Short mmCIF file of C-alpha atoms and ligand atoms in Angstrom, two decimals:
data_model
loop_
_atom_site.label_atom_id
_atom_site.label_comp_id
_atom_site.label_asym_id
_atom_site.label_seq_id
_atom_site.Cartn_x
_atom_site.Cartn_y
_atom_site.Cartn_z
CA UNK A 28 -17.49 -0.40 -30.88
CA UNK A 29 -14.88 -3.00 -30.79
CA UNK A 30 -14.42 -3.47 -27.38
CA UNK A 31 -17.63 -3.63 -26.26
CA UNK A 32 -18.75 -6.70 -24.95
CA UNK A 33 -22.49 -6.69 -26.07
CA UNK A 34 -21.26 -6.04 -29.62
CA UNK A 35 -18.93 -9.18 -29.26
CA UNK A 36 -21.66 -10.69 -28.20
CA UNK A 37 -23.74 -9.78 -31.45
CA UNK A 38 -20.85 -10.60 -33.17
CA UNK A 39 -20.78 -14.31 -31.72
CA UNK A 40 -16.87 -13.10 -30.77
CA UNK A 41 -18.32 -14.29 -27.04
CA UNK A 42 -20.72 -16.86 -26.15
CA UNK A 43 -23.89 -16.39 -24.78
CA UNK A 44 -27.43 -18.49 -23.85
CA UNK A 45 -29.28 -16.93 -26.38
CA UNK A 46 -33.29 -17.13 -25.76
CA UNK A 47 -34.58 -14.92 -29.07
CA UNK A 48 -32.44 -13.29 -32.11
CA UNK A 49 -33.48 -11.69 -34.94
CA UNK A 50 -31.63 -9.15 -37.22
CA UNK A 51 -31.75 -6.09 -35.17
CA UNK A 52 -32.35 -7.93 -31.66
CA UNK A 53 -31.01 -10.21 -29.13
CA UNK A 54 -31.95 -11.94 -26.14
CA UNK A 55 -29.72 -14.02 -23.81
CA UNK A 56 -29.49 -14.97 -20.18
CA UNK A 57 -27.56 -12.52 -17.87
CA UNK A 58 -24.70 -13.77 -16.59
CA UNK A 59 -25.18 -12.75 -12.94
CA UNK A 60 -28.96 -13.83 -12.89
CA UNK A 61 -30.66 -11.58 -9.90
CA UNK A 62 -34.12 -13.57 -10.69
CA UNK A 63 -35.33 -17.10 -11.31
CA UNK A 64 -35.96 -15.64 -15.00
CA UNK A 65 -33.13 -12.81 -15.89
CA UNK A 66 -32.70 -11.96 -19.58
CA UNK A 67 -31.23 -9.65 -21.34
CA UNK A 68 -32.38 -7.83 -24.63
CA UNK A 69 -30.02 -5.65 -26.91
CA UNK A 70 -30.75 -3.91 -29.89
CA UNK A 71 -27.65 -5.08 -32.13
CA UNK A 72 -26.81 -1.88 -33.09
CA UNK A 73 -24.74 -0.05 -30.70
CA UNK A 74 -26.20 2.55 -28.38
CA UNK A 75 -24.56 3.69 -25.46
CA UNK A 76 -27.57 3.49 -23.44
CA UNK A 77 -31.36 4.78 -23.22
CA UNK A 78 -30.79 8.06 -23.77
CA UNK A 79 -29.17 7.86 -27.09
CA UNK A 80 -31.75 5.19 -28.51
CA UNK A 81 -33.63 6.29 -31.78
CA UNK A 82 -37.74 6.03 -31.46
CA UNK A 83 -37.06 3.60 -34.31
CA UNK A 84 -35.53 1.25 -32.36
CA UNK A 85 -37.40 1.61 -29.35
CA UNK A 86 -40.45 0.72 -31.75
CA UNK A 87 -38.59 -2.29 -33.16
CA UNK A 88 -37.52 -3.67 -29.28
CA UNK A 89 -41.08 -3.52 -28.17
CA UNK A 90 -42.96 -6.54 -30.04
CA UNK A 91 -39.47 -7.93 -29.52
CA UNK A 92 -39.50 -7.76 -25.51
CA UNK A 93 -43.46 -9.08 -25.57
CA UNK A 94 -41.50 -11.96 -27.86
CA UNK A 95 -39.09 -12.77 -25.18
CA UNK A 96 -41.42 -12.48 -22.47
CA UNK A 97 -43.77 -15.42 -24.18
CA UNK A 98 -40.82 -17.73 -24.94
CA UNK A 99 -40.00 -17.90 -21.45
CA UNK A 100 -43.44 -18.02 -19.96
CA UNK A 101 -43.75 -15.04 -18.22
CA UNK A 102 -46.24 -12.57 -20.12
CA UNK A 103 -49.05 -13.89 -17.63
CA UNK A 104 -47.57 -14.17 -14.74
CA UNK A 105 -45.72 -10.33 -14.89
CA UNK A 106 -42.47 -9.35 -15.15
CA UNK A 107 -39.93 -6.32 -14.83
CA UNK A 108 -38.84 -4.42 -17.50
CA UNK A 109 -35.29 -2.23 -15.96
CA UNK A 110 -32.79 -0.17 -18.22
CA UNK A 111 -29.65 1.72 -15.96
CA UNK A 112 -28.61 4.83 -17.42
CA UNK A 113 -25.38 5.98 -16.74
CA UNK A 114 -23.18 6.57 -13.37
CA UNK A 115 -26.40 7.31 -11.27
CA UNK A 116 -28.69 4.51 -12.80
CA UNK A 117 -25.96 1.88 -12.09
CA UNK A 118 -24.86 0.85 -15.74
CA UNK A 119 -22.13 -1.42 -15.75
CA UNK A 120 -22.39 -2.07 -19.70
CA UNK A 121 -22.24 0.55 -21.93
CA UNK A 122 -24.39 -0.91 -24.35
CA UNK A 123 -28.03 -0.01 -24.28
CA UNK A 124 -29.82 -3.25 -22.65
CA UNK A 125 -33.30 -4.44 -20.83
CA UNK A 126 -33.29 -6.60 -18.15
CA UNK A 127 -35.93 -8.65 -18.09
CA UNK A 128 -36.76 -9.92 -14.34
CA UNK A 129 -39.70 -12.79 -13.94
CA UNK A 130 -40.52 -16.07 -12.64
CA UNK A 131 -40.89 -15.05 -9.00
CA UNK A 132 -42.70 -11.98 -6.76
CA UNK A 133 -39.73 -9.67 -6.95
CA UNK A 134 -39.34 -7.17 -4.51
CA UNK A 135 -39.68 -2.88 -4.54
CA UNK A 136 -37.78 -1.05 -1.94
CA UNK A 137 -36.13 1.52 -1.65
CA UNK A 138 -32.77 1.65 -4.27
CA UNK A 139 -30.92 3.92 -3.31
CA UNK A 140 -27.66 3.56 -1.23
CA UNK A 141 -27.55 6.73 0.79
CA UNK A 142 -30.21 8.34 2.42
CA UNK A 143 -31.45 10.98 -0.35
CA UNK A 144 -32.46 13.57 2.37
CA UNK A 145 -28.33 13.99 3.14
CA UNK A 146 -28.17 15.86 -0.05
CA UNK A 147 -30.76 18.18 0.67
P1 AMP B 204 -25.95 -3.03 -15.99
O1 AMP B 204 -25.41 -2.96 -14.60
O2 AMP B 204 -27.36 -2.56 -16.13
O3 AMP B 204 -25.03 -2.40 -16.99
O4 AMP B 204 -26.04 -4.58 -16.32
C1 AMP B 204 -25.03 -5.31 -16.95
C2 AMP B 204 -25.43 -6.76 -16.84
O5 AMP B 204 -24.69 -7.49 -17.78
C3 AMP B 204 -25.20 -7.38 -15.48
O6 AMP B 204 -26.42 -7.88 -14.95
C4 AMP B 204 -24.19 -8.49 -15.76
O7 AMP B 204 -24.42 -9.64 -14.97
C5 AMP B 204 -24.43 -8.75 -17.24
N1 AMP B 204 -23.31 -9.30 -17.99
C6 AMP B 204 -22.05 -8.84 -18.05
N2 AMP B 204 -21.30 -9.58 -18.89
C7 AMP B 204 -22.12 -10.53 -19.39
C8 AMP B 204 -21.96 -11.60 -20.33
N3 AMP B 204 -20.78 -11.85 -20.91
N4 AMP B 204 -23.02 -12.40 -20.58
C9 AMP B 204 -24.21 -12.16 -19.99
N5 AMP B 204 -24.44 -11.17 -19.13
C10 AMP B 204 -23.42 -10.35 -18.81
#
């Protein structure tokens, strides 16, 4: 996908503040952080988003995500662990990716924009 920017990321064709790499994995800091700690974790290979991802690769990303999750000192204290799928879940990047939210009580309400009874 050559216009992708996560691949041009993985391809070092764009910089990033990479936390964790390995050969099928990356971790960086989002540019837009929404959390004291907001990282970002890509297989290299490109998938659209969660719903195309092989089980291989989710297998491979776990370890990985624990990994990250050490590194930057938040494996204790909790974290949160978000994918957006498509129109609906908000995905900007089309280029499966984890956000990685830590380093501060982060907030659950409700995410929706419109009142979901309207559509009832
Ligand atoms: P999503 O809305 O789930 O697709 O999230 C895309 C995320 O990518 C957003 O949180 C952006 O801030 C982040 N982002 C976009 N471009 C870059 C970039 N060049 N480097 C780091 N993060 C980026």
């Amino acid at each position: 996908m050559a216009e992708c920017i996560f691949c041009k990321i993985v391809r070092k064709e764009l910089p990033s503040n990479i936390v964790l790499e390995n050969e099928q994995f990356l971790a960086f800091h989002d540019i837009n952080p929404k959390a004291p700690v907001h990282i970002l974790i890509i297989p290299k290979e490109h998938f659209d988003s969660f719903q195309e991802v092989t089980p291989s690769t989710m297998e491979g990303i776990t370890p990985f995500i624990q990994e990250v999750a050490k590194v930057l000192g938040v494996d204790s204290s909790g974290y949160r662990l978000i994918t957006n799928i498509g129109e609906n879940g908000g995905q900007e990047v089309k280029h499966l990716h984890f956000h990685l939210l830590g380093g501060a009580k982060l907030k659950w309400e409700h995410l929706a924009d419109s009142n979901p009874k309207a559509n009832l």
